[in-house]
Short mmCIF file of C-alpha atoms in Angstrom, two decimals:
data_model
loop_
_atom_site.label_atom_id
_atom_site.label_comp_id
_atom_site.label_asym_id
_atom_site.label_seq_id
_atom_site.Cartn_x
_atom_site.Cartn_y
_atom_site.Cartn_z
CA MET A 1 -3.99 -15.88 41.08
CA LEU A 2 -5.55 -17.37 44.19
CA LEU A 3 -8.10 -14.56 44.42
CA ILE A 4 -9.03 -14.96 40.75
CA ASN A 5 -9.79 -18.59 41.53
CA GLU A 6 -11.80 -17.38 44.50
CA ALA A 7 -13.73 -14.98 42.26
CA ASP A 8 -14.45 -17.81 39.82
CA ARG A 9 -16.07 -19.77 42.65
CA CYS A 10 -18.63 -16.99 43.21
CA LEU A 11 -22.11 -17.89 41.95
CA LEU A 12 -22.97 -14.21 41.27
CA CYS A 13 -26.36 -14.74 42.91
CA LYS A 14 -29.30 -12.73 41.58
CA ASN A 15 -30.44 -12.18 45.17
CA PRO A 16 -27.05 -11.95 46.89
CA ARG A 17 -27.32 -12.62 50.60
CA CYS A 18 -23.77 -11.32 51.01
CA GLN A 19 -24.83 -7.87 49.79
CA THR A 20 -28.10 -7.89 51.71
CA ASN A 21 -26.24 -8.60 54.94
CA CYS A 22 -23.56 -5.98 54.35
CA PRO A 23 -24.38 -2.98 56.58
CA ILE A 24 -23.44 -0.60 53.76
CA ASN A 25 -24.96 -2.68 50.92
CA THR A 26 -21.73 -3.22 48.96
CA ALA A 27 -22.45 -4.32 45.37
CA ILE A 28 -20.52 -7.55 45.83
CA PRO A 29 -21.53 -9.53 42.71
CA LYS A 30 -20.94 -6.50 40.48
CA VAL A 31 -17.51 -5.88 42.00
CA ILE A 32 -16.53 -9.53 41.66
CA SER A 33 -17.64 -9.52 38.00
CA LEU A 34 -15.44 -6.50 37.28
CA TYR A 35 -12.58 -8.11 39.18
CA LYS A 36 -12.83 -11.22 37.01
CA GLU A 37 -12.69 -9.00 33.91
CA GLY A 38 -9.56 -7.27 35.19
CA LYS A 39 -11.40 -3.96 35.58
CA ILE A 40 -9.79 -3.15 38.92
CA LYS A 41 -10.13 0.64 38.69
CA GLU A 42 -13.85 0.45 37.87
CA ALA A 43 -14.38 -1.98 40.74
CA GLY A 44 -12.40 0.28 43.09
CA GLU A 45 -14.46 3.31 42.12
CA ILE A 46 -17.72 1.49 42.86
CA LEU A 47 -16.40 0.40 46.25
CA PHE A 48 -15.10 3.87 47.15
CA GLU A 49 -18.22 5.78 46.04
CA ASN A 50 -20.36 3.47 48.15
CA ASN A 51 -17.93 3.36 51.07
CA PRO A 52 -14.99 5.82 51.27
CA LEU A 53 -13.45 3.54 53.90
CA SER A 54 -13.82 0.34 51.88
CA VAL A 55 -10.10 -0.44 52.22
CA VAL A 56 -10.45 -0.21 56.00
CA CYS A 57 -13.66 -2.24 56.24
CA ALA A 58 -12.08 -4.99 54.16
CA LEU A 59 -9.68 -5.50 57.07
CA VAL A 60 -11.72 -4.75 60.20
CA CYS A 61 -15.32 -5.74 59.45
CA VAL A 62 -16.83 -8.74 61.24
CA HIS A 63 -17.01 -10.66 57.96
CA GLU A 64 -18.25 -13.86 59.55
CA ASP A 65 -21.46 -12.06 60.54
CA GLN A 66 -21.82 -10.14 57.28
CA CYS A 67 -20.75 -10.98 53.69
CA LYS A 68 -18.70 -14.11 54.39
CA GLY A 69 -21.12 -15.47 56.97
CA ASN A 70 -24.08 -15.25 54.59
CA CYS A 71 -22.46 -16.64 51.43
CA ILE A 72 -24.42 -19.45 49.75
CA ARG A 73 -21.14 -21.25 49.10
CA GLY A 74 -20.62 -21.40 52.86
CA ILE A 75 -23.63 -23.68 53.43
CA LYS A 76 -21.87 -26.80 52.12
CA GLY A 77 -18.29 -25.59 51.84
CA GLU A 78 -16.00 -22.61 52.14
CA PRO A 79 -17.63 -19.17 51.71
CA ILE A 80 -16.22 -16.69 49.20
CA ARG A 81 -13.49 -14.49 50.72
CA PHE A 82 -14.82 -11.30 49.18
CA HIS A 83 -13.14 -9.15 51.82
CA ASP A 84 -9.73 -10.23 50.52
CA MET A 85 -10.70 -9.10 47.00
CA GLU A 86 -12.16 -5.90 48.42
CA TYR A 87 -8.88 -5.13 50.17
CA GLU A 88 -6.78 -5.72 47.06
CA ILE A 89 -9.08 -3.62 44.87
CA SER A 90 -9.63 -0.79 47.37
CA LYS A 91 -5.98 -0.51 48.36
CA LYS A 92 -4.89 -0.21 44.73
CA TYR A 93 -7.63 2.34 44.05
CA ILE A 94 -6.95 4.63 47.02
CA GLU A 95 -3.20 4.54 46.33
CA GLU A 96 -3.48 5.33 42.63
CA VAL A 97 -6.51 7.61 42.29
CA ARG A 98 -6.00 11.38 42.24
CA PHE A 99 -9.08 13.45 42.99
CA GLU A 100 -9.60 16.87 41.44
CA ASP A 101 -9.90 19.83 43.79
CA LEU A 102 -13.20 21.13 42.43
CA PRO A 103 -14.36 24.75 42.93
CA LYS A 104 -15.80 25.13 46.43
CA THR A 105 -18.92 27.23 46.02
CA LYS A 106 -21.55 25.63 48.28
CA GLY A 107 -20.44 26.82 51.72
CA ARG A 108 -18.08 26.08 54.58
CA ILE A 109 -18.23 22.94 56.74
CA ALA A 110 -16.43 22.27 60.04
CA ILE A 111 -15.79 18.65 60.97
CA VAL A 112 -14.83 18.15 64.59
CA GLY A 113 -12.99 14.86 64.83
CA GLY A 114 -11.18 13.08 62.01
CA GLY A 115 -12.40 9.57 62.76
CA PRO A 116 -14.39 7.24 60.45
CA ALA A 117 -17.53 9.42 60.49
CA GLY A 118 -15.64 12.68 59.97
CA ILE A 119 -13.51 11.26 57.15
CA THR A 120 -16.58 9.88 55.37
CA ILE A 121 -18.46 13.18 55.55
CA ALA A 122 -15.35 15.13 54.51
CA PHE A 123 -15.00 13.03 51.35
CA ILE A 124 -18.67 13.33 50.43
CA LEU A 125 -19.12 17.06 51.04
CA ALA A 126 -15.75 18.08 49.55
CA LYS A 127 -16.67 16.23 46.37
CA ARG A 128 -19.98 18.12 46.34
CA GLY A 129 -18.26 21.48 46.40
CA TYR A 130 -18.03 22.46 50.07
CA LYS A 131 -15.01 23.99 51.79
CA VAL A 132 -14.24 21.44 54.48
CA THR A 133 -11.98 21.82 57.50
CA ILE A 134 -11.27 18.90 59.85
CA PHE A 135 -10.39 19.87 63.42
CA GLU A 136 -8.41 16.97 64.90
CA ALA A 137 -7.46 16.77 68.58
CA HIS A 138 -4.57 14.37 67.86
CA SER A 139 -1.51 14.99 65.71
CA LYS A 140 -2.97 12.98 62.82
CA ILE A 141 -6.47 12.15 61.61
CA GLY A 142 -7.91 8.66 61.80
CA GLY A 143 -9.46 8.60 65.25
CA VAL A 144 -10.05 5.04 66.39
CA LEU A 145 -8.65 3.77 63.08
CA ARG A 146 -5.22 5.16 63.93
CA TYR A 147 -5.22 5.27 67.71
CA GLY A 148 -7.55 2.42 68.67
CA ILE A 149 -6.89 -0.40 66.18
CA PRO A 150 -3.45 -2.07 66.37
CA GLU A 151 -1.00 -1.90 63.49
CA TYR A 152 -1.25 -5.65 62.90
CA ARG A 153 -4.95 -5.30 62.11
CA LEU A 154 -4.88 -1.97 60.28
CA PRO A 155 -1.57 -0.52 59.03
CA LYS A 156 -1.19 3.22 59.74
CA SER A 157 0.07 3.69 56.16
CA ILE A 158 -3.48 3.12 54.93
CA ILE A 159 -4.78 6.01 57.04
CA ASP A 160 -1.93 8.18 55.75
CA THR A 161 -3.01 7.44 52.16
CA ILE A 162 -6.63 8.28 52.97
CA GLU A 163 -5.46 11.60 54.42
CA GLU A 164 -3.55 12.36 51.21
CA ARG A 165 -6.71 11.80 49.14
CA LEU A 166 -8.62 14.21 51.39
CA VAL A 167 -5.94 16.84 50.81
CA ASP A 168 -6.23 16.20 47.05
CA LEU A 169 -9.87 17.26 47.36
CA GLY A 170 -8.92 20.51 49.07
CA VAL A 171 -9.87 19.44 52.60
CA LYS A 172 -8.03 21.50 55.24
CA ILE A 173 -6.80 19.73 58.37
CA ARG A 174 -6.04 21.43 61.68
CA PRO A 175 -4.20 18.88 63.86
CA ASN A 176 -3.73 19.17 67.62
CA THR A 177 -6.84 21.34 67.82
CA LEU A 178 -9.32 20.52 70.56
CA ILE A 179 -12.68 22.21 69.99
CA GLY A 180 -14.21 23.51 73.20
CA PRO A 181 -11.64 24.98 75.59
CA VAL A 182 -10.17 27.64 73.23
CA VAL A 183 -12.02 27.42 69.90
CA THR A 184 -15.68 26.99 70.80
CA LEU A 185 -18.49 25.65 68.67
CA ASP A 186 -20.16 29.06 68.61
CA ARG A 187 -16.91 30.63 67.37
CA LEU A 188 -17.00 28.36 64.32
CA PHE A 189 -20.39 29.73 63.32
CA GLU A 190 -19.17 33.29 63.94
CA ASP A 191 -16.33 32.65 61.48
CA GLY A 192 -18.69 31.68 58.71
CA TYR A 193 -19.09 27.91 58.93
CA ASN A 194 -22.55 27.03 57.64
CA ALA A 195 -22.71 23.71 59.47
CA VAL A 196 -20.68 21.80 62.03
CA PHE A 197 -20.34 18.04 62.28
CA ILE A 198 -19.29 16.43 65.57
CA GLY A 199 -17.63 13.05 65.33
CA THR A 200 -15.33 13.10 68.31
CA GLY A 201 -15.71 9.44 69.26
CA VAL A 202 -15.45 8.07 72.80
CA TRP A 203 -12.02 8.60 74.32
CA ASN A 204 -12.72 8.59 78.06
CA PRO A 205 -12.17 5.05 79.39
CA ARG A 206 -14.95 3.64 81.54
CA THR A 207 -13.66 2.85 85.00
CA LEU A 208 -14.24 -0.18 87.23
CA HIS A 209 -14.80 1.96 90.35
CA ILE A 210 -12.72 -0.36 92.49
CA LYS A 211 -9.93 0.31 94.98
CA GLY A 212 -6.44 0.63 93.51
CA GLU A 213 -7.49 1.80 90.07
CA THR A 214 -5.20 4.85 90.25
CA LEU A 215 -2.04 2.86 91.05
CA GLY A 216 0.99 3.14 88.78
CA ASN A 217 0.65 -0.38 87.38
CA VAL A 218 -2.88 0.23 86.04
CA HIS A 219 -3.62 1.44 82.51
CA TYR A 220 -6.68 1.81 80.28
CA ALA A 221 -6.79 -0.07 76.98
CA ILE A 222 -7.89 2.92 74.90
CA ASP A 223 -4.84 4.84 76.16
CA TYR A 224 -2.47 1.89 75.81
CA LEU A 225 -3.42 1.27 72.18
CA LYS A 226 -2.57 4.85 71.20
CA SER A 227 1.16 4.18 71.75
CA PRO A 228 1.94 0.69 73.12
CA GLU A 229 5.67 1.26 72.67
CA THR A 230 5.71 3.89 75.44
CA TYR A 231 4.44 1.52 78.16
CA ARG A 232 6.57 -0.58 80.52
CA LEU A 233 4.14 -3.33 81.42
CA GLY A 234 6.53 -5.89 82.86
CA LYS A 235 6.51 -9.63 82.27
CA LYS A 236 2.99 -10.57 83.37
CA VAL A 237 -0.07 -8.56 82.29
CA ALA A 238 -3.77 -8.90 83.11
CA VAL A 239 -6.40 -7.49 80.77
CA ILE A 240 -9.83 -6.96 82.30
CA GLY A 241 -12.67 -7.23 79.79
CA ALA A 242 -13.52 -9.38 76.76
CA GLY A 243 -14.57 -7.04 73.97
CA ASN A 244 -12.66 -6.36 70.76
CA VAL A 245 -10.63 -3.58 72.43
CA ALA A 246 -9.63 -5.94 75.25
CA PHE A 247 -8.40 -8.53 72.73
CA ASP A 248 -6.56 -5.86 70.72
CA ALA A 249 -4.76 -4.77 73.88
CA ALA A 250 -4.06 -8.34 74.95
CA ILE A 251 -2.62 -9.42 71.60
CA THR A 252 -0.57 -6.22 71.32
CA ALA A 253 0.92 -6.76 74.79
CA LYS A 254 1.57 -10.42 73.95
CA ARG A 255 3.38 -9.44 70.74
CA ASN A 256 5.47 -7.02 72.78
CA GLY A 257 6.76 -9.89 74.90
CA ALA A 258 4.41 -10.09 77.88
CA ASP A 259 2.66 -13.13 79.34
CA VAL A 260 -0.97 -11.97 79.02
CA THR A 261 -4.16 -13.18 80.68
CA ILE A 262 -7.67 -11.95 79.92
CA ILE A 263 -9.81 -11.84 83.06
CA TYR A 264 -13.56 -11.95 82.45
CA ARG A 265 -16.57 -12.36 84.72
CA LYS A 266 -18.41 -14.65 82.27
CA GLY A 267 -17.58 -17.43 79.79
CA PHE A 268 -16.37 -17.53 76.18
CA GLU A 269 -19.87 -17.71 74.72
CA GLN A 270 -20.83 -14.45 76.46
CA MET A 271 -17.83 -12.42 75.27
CA SER A 272 -18.69 -9.36 73.17
CA ALA A 273 -15.54 -9.74 71.03
CA SER A 274 -15.99 -11.23 67.58
CA LYS A 275 -15.35 -14.95 67.10
CA LYS A 276 -12.39 -14.06 64.90
CA GLU A 277 -10.82 -11.90 67.63
CA ILE A 278 -11.30 -14.65 70.23
CA GLU A 279 -9.69 -17.24 67.96
CA GLU A 280 -6.80 -14.86 67.20
CA GLY A 281 -6.29 -14.37 70.92
CA LYS A 282 -6.08 -18.11 71.50
CA GLU A 283 -3.71 -18.56 68.54
CA GLU A 284 -1.45 -15.78 69.87
CA GLY A 285 -1.13 -17.58 73.19
CA VAL A 286 -3.26 -15.27 75.34
CA ASN A 287 -4.36 -16.96 78.58
CA PHE A 288 -7.89 -16.79 80.00
CA ASN A 289 -9.12 -16.62 83.58
CA LEU A 290 -12.90 -16.81 83.27
CA PHE A 291 -15.72 -16.36 85.75
CA LYS A 292 -13.69 -13.90 87.78
CA ALA A 293 -14.63 -10.29 88.65
CA PRO A 294 -12.01 -7.78 89.87
CA ILE A 295 -12.70 -6.26 93.28
CA GLU A 296 -9.38 -4.56 94.07
CA VAL A 297 -6.07 -3.80 92.35
CA THR A 298 -2.82 -3.84 94.30
CA GLU A 299 0.77 -3.31 93.23
CA GLU A 300 1.24 -7.08 93.25
CA GLY A 301 -1.87 -7.99 91.25
CA ILE A 302 -5.67 -8.21 91.42
CA LYS A 303 -8.10 -9.51 94.01
CA LEU A 304 -10.81 -11.43 92.21
CA ALA A 305 -14.29 -12.58 93.15
CA CYS A 306 -15.35 -15.91 91.67
CA THR A 307 -18.58 -15.89 89.66
CA GLU A 308 -20.89 -18.42 88.05
CA ASN A 309 -23.80 -18.49 85.63
CA ILE A 310 -27.24 -19.38 86.96
CA THR A 311 -30.60 -19.63 85.21
CA ASP A 312 -33.41 -17.63 86.82
CA GLU A 313 -37.11 -18.50 86.94
CA GLU A 314 -37.68 -16.87 83.54
CA GLY A 315 -34.97 -18.98 81.93
CA LYS A 316 -32.49 -16.11 81.60
CA ILE A 317 -28.82 -16.66 82.37
CA LYS A 318 -27.38 -14.38 85.04
CA THR A 319 -23.81 -14.12 86.32
CA VAL A 320 -23.57 -13.96 90.12
CA ILE A 321 -20.74 -13.80 92.65
CA THR A 322 -20.22 -17.07 94.53
CA GLY A 323 -18.55 -15.61 97.61
CA GLU A 324 -15.16 -17.19 96.94
CA GLU A 325 -12.11 -15.02 96.21
CA GLU A 326 -8.62 -15.50 94.80
CA PHE A 327 -5.56 -13.40 94.00
CA PHE A 328 -3.99 -13.06 90.57
CA GLU A 329 -0.37 -11.94 90.57
CA CYS A 330 0.74 -9.66 87.73
CA ASP A 331 3.01 -6.71 86.98
CA SER A 332 0.43 -4.57 85.15
CA VAL A 333 -3.31 -4.35 84.68
CA ILE A 334 -5.03 -3.08 81.52
CA ILE A 335 -8.69 -2.16 81.94
CA ALA A 336 -10.87 -2.57 78.84
CA VAL A 337 -14.53 -2.19 79.80
CA SER A 338 -15.76 0.30 77.17
CA GLN A 339 -15.44 4.07 76.77
CA ASN A 340 -17.44 7.27 77.22
CA PRO A 341 -17.28 10.59 75.33
CA LYS A 342 -15.39 13.62 76.57
CA ASN A 343 -17.45 16.69 77.43
CA ASN A 344 -15.13 19.48 76.21
CA ILE A 345 -17.61 20.59 73.51
CA VAL A 346 -20.84 20.13 75.48
CA SER A 347 -19.47 21.99 78.50
CA THR A 348 -18.59 25.08 76.42
CA THR A 349 -21.71 25.48 74.30
CA THR A 350 -25.45 25.83 74.69
CA GLU A 351 -28.42 23.88 73.28
CA LEU A 352 -26.36 20.73 72.70
CA ASN A 353 -28.07 17.97 74.67
CA THR A 354 -26.71 14.59 75.76
CA ASN A 355 -28.23 11.50 77.32
CA LYS A 356 -27.36 10.06 80.74
CA TRP A 357 -24.21 8.44 79.32
CA GLY A 358 -22.94 11.71 77.89
CA LEU A 359 -23.68 10.69 74.30
CA LEU A 360 -25.02 13.36 71.95
CA ILE A 361 -28.74 13.23 71.26
CA THR A 362 -29.63 13.23 67.55
CA ASP A 363 -32.50 12.20 65.32
CA ASP A 364 -32.17 9.44 62.71
CA LYS A 365 -30.68 11.88 60.19
CA GLY A 366 -27.96 13.22 62.47
CA ASN A 367 -29.55 16.51 63.60
CA THR A 368 -28.49 17.42 67.14
CA THR A 369 -30.53 19.69 69.39
CA LYS A 370 -28.44 22.68 68.28
CA LYS A 371 -29.32 24.26 64.94
CA GLY A 372 -26.72 23.74 62.24
CA THR A 373 -24.90 21.12 64.30
CA PHE A 374 -24.88 17.46 63.33
CA ALA A 375 -23.34 14.32 64.78
CA SER A 376 -22.93 10.59 64.27
CA GLY A 377 -20.57 7.76 65.07
CA ASP A 378 -19.45 6.59 68.50
CA VAL A 379 -20.15 9.97 70.13
CA VAL A 380 -23.85 9.27 69.43
CA THR A 381 -24.12 5.48 69.72
CA GLY A 382 -21.17 4.50 71.88
CA PRO A 383 -18.42 2.17 70.55
CA GLY A 384 -19.54 0.51 67.32
CA LEU A 385 -18.40 -1.09 64.07
CA VAL A 386 -16.59 1.06 61.49
CA VAL A 387 -18.93 -0.03 58.68
CA ASP A 388 -22.03 0.99 60.66
CA VAL A 389 -20.45 4.37 61.38
CA VAL A 390 -19.69 4.95 57.69
CA ALA A 391 -23.18 3.85 56.61
CA HIS A 392 -24.85 6.36 58.93
CA ALA A 393 -22.33 9.10 58.14
CA LYS A 394 -23.51 8.93 54.52
CA VAL A 395 -27.03 9.72 55.70
CA VAL A 396 -25.76 12.62 57.83
CA ALA A 397 -23.77 14.02 54.90
CA ASP A 398 -27.00 14.21 52.89
CA THR A 399 -28.73 15.90 55.83
CA MET A 400 -25.99 18.51 56.10
CA ASP A 401 -26.07 19.13 52.35
CA GLU A 402 -29.84 19.69 52.43
CA TYR A 403 -29.50 22.00 55.43
CA CYS A 404 -26.80 24.13 53.81
CA GLN A 405 -28.77 24.41 50.57
CA SER A 406 -31.84 25.54 52.53
CA LEU A 407 -29.81 28.46 53.90
CA ASN A 408 -29.41 29.82 50.38
CA LYS A 409 -33.13 29.82 49.56
#
C-alpha cells in the first residue's frame, strides 16, 4: 500500500529527468503508470526487456545520482522511490515468468564469465535463437553479483532465480571451468563456436606494495567477500581503502562481530564510495581513521604515515605526507584498493591485446583485437557500476549478432 501511495505522488513528467539520468534509460513513468493500474506483469516485462538485471539494479544502483537524485519531487520534498517499485515488480516477474526454449538455429556462442555482462548477453542472444554456453570459473554464475556484493545488499537467492531463467531459455552452464590453462580460446573456435564473449571481470586484488603484505593477518577485500564465513579476523579489523568494496568488507566484518576501522589517506568528501554506502557504514558503527596512509603491516597492526590536503598554485587539492607517523593496533587487515584482471586467457591466446593495466582493448561496440572475440564489463573498463555494465553489454550483444549473421552471407 505504501508503494501505491508513492506511485500516486509521481507527476509522470513528459520530460522525465529520472529516465534521462538512468544509465540504461528505464521507462520510469510508463512503468509507474502500469504499476498504478495493477499491471505488474506488463511492467515487469518492460523492465526486463530493457534491463535483464533490473531486479539487481533496483538494489545496487547509486539511486541518489540517477533516478532518485534527479526526481522533480526531490527539489522541494522527498523524491519518488522508484527503485523500491522496480524491485517489487522485477522480483515478482523474474520469479514467475517462464521463458520458452526457442529453436536455436543462428549459431553457437561462448560466454566466458557469468557476471553481469555475460548474463545480459546470454539472455539477449538465447532469446534471439543462439546456442549459448556460459563458462564460469566459480561453482555458480553471478560473478561480482554473487561473490563481490554482500548478502545484505543483494541476496544470493536472486542470482539463483536469474540462473534458472537462463536455463529455461536453453543456456548451458559449465561451472568450475577456467578458460585459458586447459580449454583455450582458440579451442572454442575449433569446436564450432561462431563468436566468443569475454566478461571475466577483475578478480586480482591490487596490492599496496608495502612491507608485511604477505603476513597471515592480511587479506584482500575481493577475496574476503567471496566467503566471509571462512575467515578468522579476530576482534579488531582495519580496512584500507574507501570505495564501495571497502565499505562492503567493513560492514560485513562489523556484522560478523568485529570492531572495524576504515583507514583512508584522504577525507570523507574525497571517498569514492557512494554517499549511501558511507552513511550505511556510519550507521553500522564502522570507525574511521582518516588522513592516514599505510607504510608497513606487522602482526600487531599497521604503521601509518599522517597526511594532509594542500591546495597547489593551480587551486587543485593534493594529499601529501606530513612526515609524522603512528601505529594502529589490530588483529587483521583487509586491503581494498581496487582490482585488476587475471591474464589466464590473454597469456594462452594470440591477437588479444590489453592496455598497460591488463584490461582488454575494445572499440565502442565491444570488438576486441581478435576476430570473432568480443568483450565488455569490468575486464574492459575496470571496476564499474552494474547498470553501466548491462547498458554496454546490450550494445555488444547487437554487435555479436551482426557479426554472426555476416558469417552466413
